[in-house]
Coordinates of N, CA and C in Angstrom, one line a residue:
X232 N -7.8 12.9 100.1 CA -8.1 14.5 100.2 C -7.7 14.9 98.8
X233 N -8.7 15.8 98.2 CA -8.5 16.3 96.9 C -7.4 17.3 96.8
X234 N -6.9 17.4 95.6 CA -5.7 18.3 95.4 C -6.2 19.8 95.6
X235 N -7.5 20.0 95.3 CA -8.0 21.3 95.4 C -8.0 21.9 97.0
X236 N -8.4 20.8 97.9 CA -8.4 21.1 99.4 C -6.9 21.4 99.9
X237 N -5.9 20.6 99.4 CA -4.6 20.7 100.0 C -4.0 22.1 99.3
X238 N -4.4 22.6 98.2 CA -4.0 23.7 97.8 C -4.5 25.0 98.5
X239 N -5.8 24.7 99.2 CA -6.5 25.8 99.8 C -5.7 26.0 101.2
X240 N -5.3 24.7 101.6 CA -4.8 24.8 102.9 C -3.4 25.4 102.9
X241 N -2.8 25.4 101.8 CA -1.3 25.9 101.8 C -1.4 27.1 101.1
X242 N -2.4 28.0 101.2 CA -2.5 29.3 100.6 C -1.5 30.2 101.3
X243 N -0.7 31.1 100.5 CA 0.3 31.9 100.9 C -0.3 33.1 101.5
X244 N 0.5 34.1 102.3 CA 0.1 35.4 102.7 C -0.3 36.2 101.4
X245 N -1.2 37.1 101.7 CA -1.4 38.0 100.7 C -0.6 39.2 100.7
X246 N -0.4 40.1 99.9 CA 0.4 41.4 99.8 C -0.1 42.2 101.1
X247 N -1.3 42.4 101.2 CA -1.8 43.4 102.1 C -1.4 42.6 103.5
X248 N -1.5 41.5 103.9 CA -1.1 40.9 105.2 C 0.3 41.2 105.4
X249 N 1.3 40.8 104.5 CA 2.6 41.2 104.4 C 3.0 42.6 104.8
X250 N 2.2 43.6 104.1 CA 2.5 44.8 104.4 C 2.0 45.4 105.6
X251 N 0.9 44.8 106.3 CA 0.4 45.0 107.5 C 1.4 44.5 108.7
X252 N 1.9 43.3 108.3 CA 3.1 42.7 109.4 C 4.2 43.6 109.3
X253 N 4.7 43.9 108.3 CA 5.9 44.9 108.2 C 5.6 46.3 108.8
X254 N 4.4 46.8 108.8 CA 4.2 48.1 109.5 C 4.3 47.9 110.9
X255 N 3.6 46.7 111.5 CA 3.6 46.4 112.8 C 4.9 46.3 113.4
X256 N 5.9 45.6 112.6 CA 7.3 45.6 113.2 C 8.0 46.9 113.0
X257 N 7.9 47.6 112.1 CA 8.3 48.8 112.0 C 8.1 49.8 113.2
X258 N 6.7 49.8 113.5 CA 6.1 50.6 114.6 C 6.8 50.2 115.8
X259 N 7.0 49.0 116.2 CA 7.7 48.4 117.2 C 9.2 48.7 117.2
X260 N 9.8 48.7 116.2 CA 11.2 49.1 116.0 C 11.5 50.6 116.2
X261 N 10.4 51.5 115.8 CA 10.5 52.8 116.0 C 10.4 53.1 117.4
X262 N 9.4 52.5 118.0 CA 8.9 52.7 119.4 C 10.1 52.3 120.3
X263 N 10.9 51.1 120.1 CA 12.0 50.7 120.8 C 13.2 51.6 120.6
X264 N 13.6 52.1 119.5 CA 14.6 52.8 119.4 C 14.3 54.4 119.9
X265 N 13.1 54.8 120.1 CA 12.7 56.0 120.8 C 13.1 55.8 122.2
X266 N 12.5 54.8 122.7 CA 12.6 54.5 124.3 C 14.2 54.4 124.6
X267 N 14.9 53.6 123.9 CA 16.3 53.4 123.9 C 17.2 54.8 123.9
X268 N 16.7 55.6 122.9 CA 17.4 57.0 122.6 C 17.2 57.8 123.7
X269 N 15.8 57.7 124.2 CA 15.6 58.7 125.4 C 16.3 58.1 126.6
X270 N 16.4 56.8 126.8 CA 17.3 56.5 128.0 C 18.8 56.9 127.9
X271 N 19.3 56.9 126.6 CA 20.6 57.2 126.3 C 20.8 58.8 126.9
X272 N 20.0 59.4 126.2 CA 20.1 61.0 126.6 C 19.7 61.5 128.0
X273 N 18.8 60.5 128.7 CA 18.7 60.8 130.1 C 20.1 60.3 130.9
X274 N 20.4 59.5 130.5 CA 21.8 58.9 131.0 C 23.1 59.9 131.0
X275 N 23.0 60.5 129.7 CA 24.1 61.5 129.3 C 23.8 62.8 130.2
X276 N 22.6 63.2 130.1 CA 22.1 64.4 130.9 C 22.6 64.1 132.5
X277 N 22.3 62.9 133.0 CA 22.6 62.7 134.4 C 24.1 62.7 134.7
X278 N 24.8 62.1 133.5 CA 26.3 62.1 134.0 C 26.8 63.5 133.9
X279 N 26.3 64.4 133.0 CA 26.7 65.9 132.7 C 26.3 66.4 134.1
X280 N 25.2 66.4 134.7 CA 24.8 67.0 135.8 C 25.6 66.5 137.1
X281 N 25.8 65.1 137.0 CA 26.8 64.8 138.2 C 28.2 65.4 138.0
X282 N 28.8 65.5 136.9 CA 30.1 66.1 136.6 C 30.1 67.6 137.0
X283 N 29.1 68.2 136.8 CA 28.9 69.6 137.1 C 28.9 69.8 138.7
X284 N 28.0 68.9 139.2 CA 27.8 69.0 140.9 C 29.3 68.7 141.4
X285 N 29.9 67.6 140.9 CA 31.2 67.4 141.5 C 32.1 68.7 141.4
X286 N 32.1 69.2 140.1 CA 33.0 70.5 139.9 C 32.6 71.4 141.0
X287 N 31.2 71.7 141.0 CA 30.8 72.6 141.9 C 31.3 72.3 143.4
X288 N 31.2 71.4 143.9 CA 31.5 70.7 145.3 C 33.1 71.0 145.3
X289 N 33.8 70.5 144.2 CA 35.4 70.6 144.5 C 35.7 72.0 144.5
X290 N 35.1 72.9 143.4 CA 35.6 74.3 143.5 C 35.4 75.0 144.8
X291 N 34.1 74.7 145.4 CA 33.8 75.3 146.8 C 34.6 74.9 147.7
X292 N 35.1 73.7 147.8 CA 35.9 73.0 148.8 C 37.4 73.7 148.6
X293 N 37.8 74.0 147.4 CA 39.1 74.5 147.2 C 39.1 75.9 147.9
X294 N 38.0 76.7 147.3 CA 38.0 77.9 147.8 C 37.8 78.1 149.5
X295 N 37.1 77.1 150.0 CA 36.8 77.1 151.5 C 38.2 76.9 152.2
X296 N 39.1 75.9 151.7 CA 40.2 75.6 152.3 C 41.2 76.7 152.1
X297 N 41.2 77.5 150.9 CA 42.2 78.8 150.7 C 41.9 79.8 151.6
X298 N 40.4 80.0 151.9 CA 40.1 81.2 152.7 C 40.4 80.9 154.0
X299 N 40.1 79.7 154.5 CA 40.4 79.1 155.9 C 41.8 79.3 156.2
X300 N 42.8 79.2 155.2 CA 44.2 79.4 155.3 C 44.7 80.6 155.1
X301 N 43.9 81.7 154.8 CA 44.3 83.0 154.4 C 45.3 83.4 155.6
X302 N 46.4 84.0 155.4 CA 47.2 84.7 156.1 C 47.6 86.1 156.1
X303 N 47.9 86.8 157.0 CA 48.4 88.1 157.2 C 49.6 88.3 156.6
X304 N 49.8 88.7 155.3 CA 51.1 88.7 154.7 C 51.2 89.9 153.8
X305 N 52.2 91.0 154.1 CA 52.1 92.0 153.1 C 52.8 91.6 151.7
X306 N 52.3 92.2 150.7 CA 52.7 92.0 149.3 C 53.0 93.1 148.5
X307 N 53.7 92.8 147.5 CA 54.0 93.8 146.5 C 53.3 93.5 145.1
X308 N 51.9 93.9 145.1 CA 51.1 93.2 143.9 C 51.6 94.2 142.6
X309 N 52.2 95.2 142.8 CA 52.6 95.8 141.4 C 54.2 96.1 141.5
X310 N 54.8 95.1 142.3 CA 56.3 95.1 142.2 C 57.2 96.1 143.0
X311 N 56.3 97.0 143.6 CA 57.1 98.4 144.2 C 56.6 98.6 145.6
X312 N 55.4 99.0 145.9 CA 55.1 99.4 147.2 C 54.5 98.1 147.9
X313 N 54.8 98.1 149.3 CA 54.4 97.0 149.9 C 53.0 97.4 150.3
X314 N 52.0 96.4 150.3 CA 50.7 96.6 150.7 C 50.2 95.7 151.8
X315 N 49.5 96.4 152.8 CA 49.1 95.5 153.9 C 47.6 95.3 153.8
X316 N 47.2 95.2 152.4 CA 45.7 94.8 152.4 C 45.8 93.1 151.8
X317 N 45.3 92.2 152.9 CA 45.7 91.0 152.8 C 44.6 90.1 152.2
X318 N 43.3 90.6 151.8 CA 42.5 89.8 151.0 C 41.6 91.0 150.1
X319 N 41.4 90.6 149.0 CA 40.8 91.8 148.0 C 39.8 91.1 147.0
X320 N 38.9 91.8 146.5 CA 38.0 91.4 145.5 C 38.1 92.4 144.2
X321 N 39.1 93.3 144.4 CA 39.4 94.5 143.5 C 39.7 93.7 142.0
X322 N 38.8 94.0 141.1 CA 38.8 93.5 139.9 C 40.0 93.9 139.1
X323 N 40.8 95.0 139.5 CA 41.8 95.3 138.7 C 43.1 94.5 139.2
X324 N 43.0 93.6 140.1 CA 44.1 92.8 140.7 C 44.6 91.9 139.7
X325 N 43.6 91.5 138.9 CA 44.0 90.4 137.8 C 42.9 90.3 136.8
X326 N 43.1 89.8 135.5 CA 42.2 89.8 134.5 C 41.2 89.0 134.7
X327 N 39.8 89.4 135.0 CA 38.7 88.6 135.2 C 37.6 89.1 134.5
X328 N 36.6 88.5 134.0 CA 35.5 88.8 133.3 C 34.5 89.3 134.2
X329 N 34.3 88.6 135.4 CA 33.4 89.2 136.3 C 33.6 88.7 137.8
X330 N 34.2 89.6 138.4 CA 34.4 89.2 140.0 C 35.9 88.5 140.2
X331 N 36.3 88.7 141.3 CA 37.6 88.3 141.7 C 37.9 88.0 143.2
X332 N 38.6 87.2 143.6 CA 39.0 87.0 145.1 C 40.5 86.7 145.1
X333 N 41.3 87.3 145.7 CA 42.8 87.3 146.0 C 43.3 87.2 147.3
X334 N 44.2 86.3 147.8 CA 44.5 86.1 149.0 C 45.9 85.4 148.9
X335 N 46.6 85.4 150.2 CA 47.7 84.6 150.3 C 47.5 83.4 151.3
X336 N 47.7 82.3 151.0 CA 47.3 81.2 152.0 C 48.6 80.4 152.4
X337 N 48.4 79.9 153.7 CA 49.6 78.9 154.1 C 49.2 77.5 153.7
X338 N 49.8 76.4 154.5 CA 49.5 75.2 154.3 C 50.1 74.6 153.0
X339 N 51.1 75.3 152.3 CA 51.7 75.0 151.2 C 53.1 74.4 151.6
X340 N 53.1 73.3 152.0 CA 54.3 72.5 152.7 C 55.3 72.5 151.7
X341 N 56.6 72.9 152.1 CA 57.8 72.6 151.4 C 58.7 72.1 152.3
X342 N 58.8 70.9 152.8 CA 59.8 70.3 153.6 C 61.3 70.6 153.4
X343 N 62.0 71.3 154.2 CA 63.5 71.4 154.2 C 63.8 72.6 153.0
X344 N 62.6 73.0 152.6 CA 62.7 74.1 151.4 C 63.4 73.5 150.1
X345 N 63.0 72.2 150.0 CA 63.7 71.5 148.7 C 63.1 71.7 147.4
X346 N 61.8 72.2 147.4 CA 61.1 72.6 146.3 C 61.3 74.1 145.8
X347 N 61.3 74.4 144.6 CA 61.5 75.7 144.2 C 60.3 76.7 144.4
X348 N 59.8 76.8 145.5 CA 58.8 77.6 145.7 C 58.7 78.0 147.2
X349 N 57.8 79.1 147.5 CA 57.5 79.5 149.0 C 56.8 78.4 149.6
X350 N 56.8 78.6 151.1 CA 55.6 77.9 151.8 C 54.2 78.7 151.9
X351 N 54.2 80.1 151.6 CA 53.0 80.6 151.4 C 52.8 80.9 149.7
X352 N 51.3 80.7 149.4 CA 51.0 80.5 148.2 C 50.0 81.9 147.7
X353 N 50.2 82.6 147.1 CA 49.4 83.7 146.5 C 48.2 82.8 145.6
X354 N 47.1 83.2 145.8 CA 45.9 82.4 145.1 C 45.0 83.5 144.6
X355 N 44.5 83.4 143.2 CA 43.4 84.3 142.7 C 42.3 83.4 141.9
X356 N 41.2 83.7 142.4 CA 40.0 83.2 141.9 C 39.3 84.2 140.9
X357 N 39.1 83.9 139.8 CA 38.4 84.6 138.6 C 37.6 83.8 137.9
X358 N 36.9 84.7 136.8 CA 36.0 84.1 135.8 C 36.6 84.4 134.6
X359 N 36.9 83.4 133.7 CA 37.5 83.7 132.4 C 36.5 82.9 131.3
X360 N 35.8 83.4 130.4 CA 35.1 82.6 129.4 C 34.1 81.6 130.2
X361 N 33.5 82.2 131.1 CA 32.5 81.5 131.8 C 33.0 80.2 132.5
X362 N 34.2 80.3 132.9 CA 34.9 79.2 133.7 C 35.6 80.0 135.0
X363 N 35.1 79.4 136.2 CA 35.8 79.8 137.4 C 37.2 79.1 137.5
X364 N 38.1 80.0 137.6 CA 39.5 79.4 137.6 C 40.3 79.9 139.0
X365 N 41.2 78.9 139.3 CA 42.2 79.3 140.4 C 43.5 79.4 139.9
X366 N 44.1 80.7 140.1 CA 45.5 81.0 139.8 C 46.3 80.8 141.0
X367 N 47.4 80.3 140.9 CA 48.4 80.1 142.1 C 49.8 80.4 141.5
X368 N 50.7 81.1 142.4 CA 51.9 81.5 141.9 C 53.0 80.7 143.0
X369 N 54.3 80.6 142.4 CA 55.2 79.8 143.2 C 55.7 80.8 144.4
X370 N 55.7 82.2 144.3 CA 56.2 83.0 145.1 C 55.3 84.3 145.4
X371 N 55.2 84.8 146.8 CA 54.4 85.8 147.1 C 54.5 87.1 146.4
X372 N 55.9 87.4 146.2 CA 56.2 88.9 145.6 C 57.0 88.8 144.4
X373 N 56.9 87.4 143.7 CA 57.6 87.3 142.4 C 56.5 86.8 141.3
X374 N 56.3 87.6 140.4 CA 55.3 87.3 139.5 C 56.0 87.1 138.0
X375 N 57.3 86.7 138.0 CA 58.0 86.6 136.8 C 57.5 85.3 136.2
X376 N 57.1 84.4 136.9 CA 56.7 83.0 136.3 C 55.2 83.2 135.9
X377 N 54.8 82.2 135.0 CA 53.4 82.0 134.7 C 52.6 81.4 135.7
X378 N 51.4 81.9 136.1 CA 50.7 81.1 137.2 C 50.3 79.8 136.7
X379 N 50.0 78.8 137.9 CA 49.4 77.6 137.4 C 47.7 77.9 137.4
X380 N 47.3 77.7 136.4 CA 45.7 78.0 136.1 C 45.0 76.6 136.2
X381 N 44.0 76.6 137.1 CA 43.2 75.4 137.3 C 41.7 75.7 136.9
X382 N 41.2 75.2 136.2 CA 39.7 75.4 135.7 C 39.0 74.4 136.7
X383 N 38.1 75.1 137.4 CA 37.2 74.6 138.6 C 35.8 74.2 138.1
X384 N 35.1 75.3 137.3 CA 33.6 75.1 137.2 C 33.2 75.8 135.9
X385 N 32.6 75.1 134.9 CA 32.3 75.5 133.6 C 30.9 76.4 133.9
X386 N 30.4 77.1 133.0 CA 29.2 77.8 133.1 C 29.1 78.6 134.1
X387 N 30.0 79.4 134.6 CA 30.0 80.5 135.7 C 29.9 81.9 134.8
X388 N 28.8 82.5 135.2 CA 28.4 83.9 134.6 C 29.2 85.0 135.6
X389 N 29.2 84.7 136.8 CA 29.7 85.9 137.6 C 30.2 85.3 138.9
X390 N 31.2 86.1 139.6 CA 31.6 85.7 141.0 C 31.5 87.1 141.6
X391 N 30.8 87.0 142.8 CA 30.7 88.2 143.6 C 31.2 87.8 145.1
X392 N 32.0 88.7 145.7 CA 32.6 88.7 146.9 C 32.3 89.7 147.9
X393 N 31.8 89.4 149.1 CA 31.6 90.3 150.2 C 32.2 89.8 151.5
X394 N 32.6 91.0 152.3 CA 33.4 90.5 153.5 C 32.5 90.9 154.8
X395 N 32.7 90.0 155.9 CA 32.1 90.2 157.1 C 33.1 90.8 158.2
X396 N 32.5 92.0 158.9 CA 33.5 92.4 159.9 C 32.9 92.1 161.3
X397 N 33.8 91.8 162.0 CA 33.2 91.5 163.5 C 33.1 92.8 164.4
X398 N 32.1 92.6 165.4 CA 31.8 94.0 165.9 C 33.1 94.7 166.7
X399 N 34.0 93.7 167.1 CA 35.2 94.3 167.6 C 36.3 94.8 166.8
X400 N 36.1 94.6 165.5 CA 36.8 95.3 164.4 C 36.4 96.5 164.1
X401 N 37.4 97.6 163.8 CA 37.2 99.0 163.3 C 35.8 99.3 163.1
X402 N 35.3 99.9 163.9 CA 33.7 100.3 164.2 C 33.4 101.2 163.1
X403 N 34.3 102.0 162.5 CA 34.1 102.9 161.4 C 33.5 102.1 160.3
X404 N 33.8 101.0 159.9 CA 33.1 100.3 158.9 C 31.9 99.5 159.1
X405 N 31.3 99.9 160.2 CA 30.1 98.9 160.6 C 28.8 99.6 159.8
X406 N 27.8 98.9 159.9 CA 26.4 99.4 159.4 C 26.2 99.0 157.9
X407 N 27.0 98.4 157.3 CA 26.6 98.1 155.9 C 26.1 96.7 155.9
X408 N 24.7 96.5 155.8 CA 24.3 95.2 155.6 C 24.6 94.2 156.9
X409 N 24.4 95.0 158.1 CA 24.8 94.3 159.5 C 26.3 93.9 159.5
X410 N 27.1 94.6 158.8 CA 28.6 94.1 159.1 C 29.0 93.6 157.8
X411 N 28.2 93.2 156.8 CA 28.8 93.0 155.5 C 29.2 94.2 154.5
X412 N 30.3 94.0 154.0 CA 30.7 95.2 153.1 C 31.3 94.6 151.8
X413 N 31.4 95.5 150.8 CA 31.5 95.0 149.4 C 33.1 95.0 149.1
X414 N 33.7 95.6 150.1 CA 35.3 95.4 149.7 C 35.9 95.6 151.0
X415 N 37.3 95.1 150.9 CA 38.1 95.1 152.1 C 39.3 96.0 152.2
X416 N 39.4 97.2 152.7 CA 40.3 98.0 152.7 C 41.2 98.2 153.9
X417 N 40.8 97.5 155.0 CA 41.4 97.5 156.1 C 42.8 97.2 156.1
X418 N 43.8 97.7 156.8 CA 45.1 97.3 157.0 C 45.5 96.5 158.3
X419 N 46.1 95.3 158.2 CA 46.4 94.6 159.5 C 45.4 93.7 159.9
X420 N 44.3 93.4 159.3 CA 43.6 92.1 159.7 C 42.8 91.6 158.4
X421 N 42.2 90.5 158.8 CA 41.4 89.8 157.9 C 39.8 89.8 158.2
X422 N 38.9 89.6 157.3 CA 37.5 89.5 157.7 C 37.2 88.5 158.5
X423 N 36.2 88.4 159.3 CA 35.8 87.0 159.9 C 35.3 86.1 159.1
X424 N 34.6 86.6 157.9 CA 34.1 85.7 156.9 C 34.0 86.3 155.5
X425 N 34.0 85.3 154.5 CA 33.9 85.9 153.3 C 32.6 85.2 152.6
X426 N 31.7 86.0 152.0 CA 30.5 85.5 151.1 C 30.9 85.4 149.8
X427 N 30.6 84.3 149.1 CA 31.0 84.0 147.9 C 29.7 83.8 147.0
X428 N 29.2 84.5 145.9 CA 28.1 84.1 145.3 C 28.5 84.0 143.8
X429 N 28.0 82.8 143.4 CA 28.3 82.4 142.0 C 27.1 82.4 141.3
X430 N 27.0 83.0 140.1 CA 25.9 82.9 139.3 C 26.1 81.9 138.0
X431 N 25.5 80.6 138.0 CA 25.9 79.8 137.1 C 24.6 79.2 136.2
X432 N 25.2 78.6 135.1 CA 23.8 78.4 134.2 C 23.3 77.1 134.6
X433 N 23.9 76.2 135.1 CA 23.3 74.9 135.7 C 22.5 75.0 136.9
X434 N 23.1 75.7 137.7 CA 22.4 75.7 139.2 C 21.8 77.0 139.7
X435 N 22.0 78.0 138.9 CA 21.5 79.3 139.2 C 22.5 80.0 140.0
X436 N 21.8 80.7 141.2 CA 22.7 81.4 142.1 C 23.2 80.5 143.3
X437 N 24.4 80.4 143.4 CA 25.0 79.6 144.6 C 25.8 80.5 145.5
X438 N 25.5 80.5 146.7 CA 26.0 81.5 147.8 C 26.6 80.7 148.9
X439 N 27.7 81.0 149.3 CA 28.3 80.4 150.5 C 29.0 81.2 151.3
X440 N 28.9 81.2 152.8 CA 29.5 82.1 153.7 C 30.9 81.0 154.2
X441 N 32.0 81.6 153.9 CA 33.1 80.9 154.4 C 34.0 81.6 155.4
X442 N 34.5 80.9 156.5 CA 35.1 81.6 157.6 C 36.5 81.7 157.5
X443 N 37.0 82.7 158.0 CA 38.6 82.9 157.8 C 39.1 82.4 159.3
X444 N 40.3 82.5 159.5 CA 40.9 82.3 160.8 C 40.8 83.6 161.6
X445 N 40.5 84.7 160.9 CA 40.4 86.0 161.9 C 41.7 86.5 162.3
X446 N 42.8 86.1 162.0 CA 44.0 86.3 162.5 C 44.5 87.8 162.4
X447 N 45.1 88.5 163.4 CA 45.5 89.8 163.2 C 46.9 90.1 163.5
X448 N 47.8 88.9 163.4 CA 49.1 89.2 163.4 C 49.9 88.9 162.2
X449 N 50.6 90.2 161.9 CA 51.4 90.3 160.6 C 52.5 89.3 160.6
X450 N 52.7 88.7 159.4 CA 53.9 87.9 159.2 C 54.9 88.9 158.7
X451 N 56.2 88.5 158.5 CA 57.3 89.2 158.1 C 57.1 89.8 156.9
X452 N 57.6 91.2 156.6 CA 57.2 91.9 155.4 C 58.3 91.4 154.3
X453 N 59.0 90.7 154.6 CA 60.2 90.2 153.6 C 59.5 89.7 152.3
X454 N 60.3 89.7 151.1 CA 59.9 89.3 149.9 C 60.2 87.8 150.0
X455 N 59.3 86.9 149.3 CA 59.5 85.6 149.0 C 59.3 85.4 147.5

């Protein structure tokens, strides 16, 4: 075999062939990176959505339990006069950007009164900086200590609360939206149900109707 034939068979790639090959590998790399980056972003968005959903479910569960355990307990919200209004959405009751729900709940066990707190717990739900918060206090009529503040759900734009009155309860307040009313001013009883509406960035409007015990028996009016 001649030297010229051997040299022809061993011919190297041309510059154009090298550039085309590099361009093909670059395109494959860019496409792979785009796919992986999109998958990572999708996973992150899914994780955030799951966390927000878990926060929403937990927040509504906390609110449901507190409303279900609401009790008839006279309070001294301003430290002087005794008030027999046992559940309220009055925005002046606490500092809230939009909406409020306040009540006193039972189920706060303190066996043998060994812990420095009462067995009844004042609870306030409010919105601060687009965060739904739960405030709880150690004693019903002693606000000298700072409350425990628990952040429940981010991205909450507003909290709205309405109350449902049963037909056998004070007929004078009937007729608003078939028993629903925007505030609860009645002395001596609780509403049959509480409607909670959250306006959120992630889920839009969320509305739940939560039942109370409907108790009409006063607890002792002594301070705790």
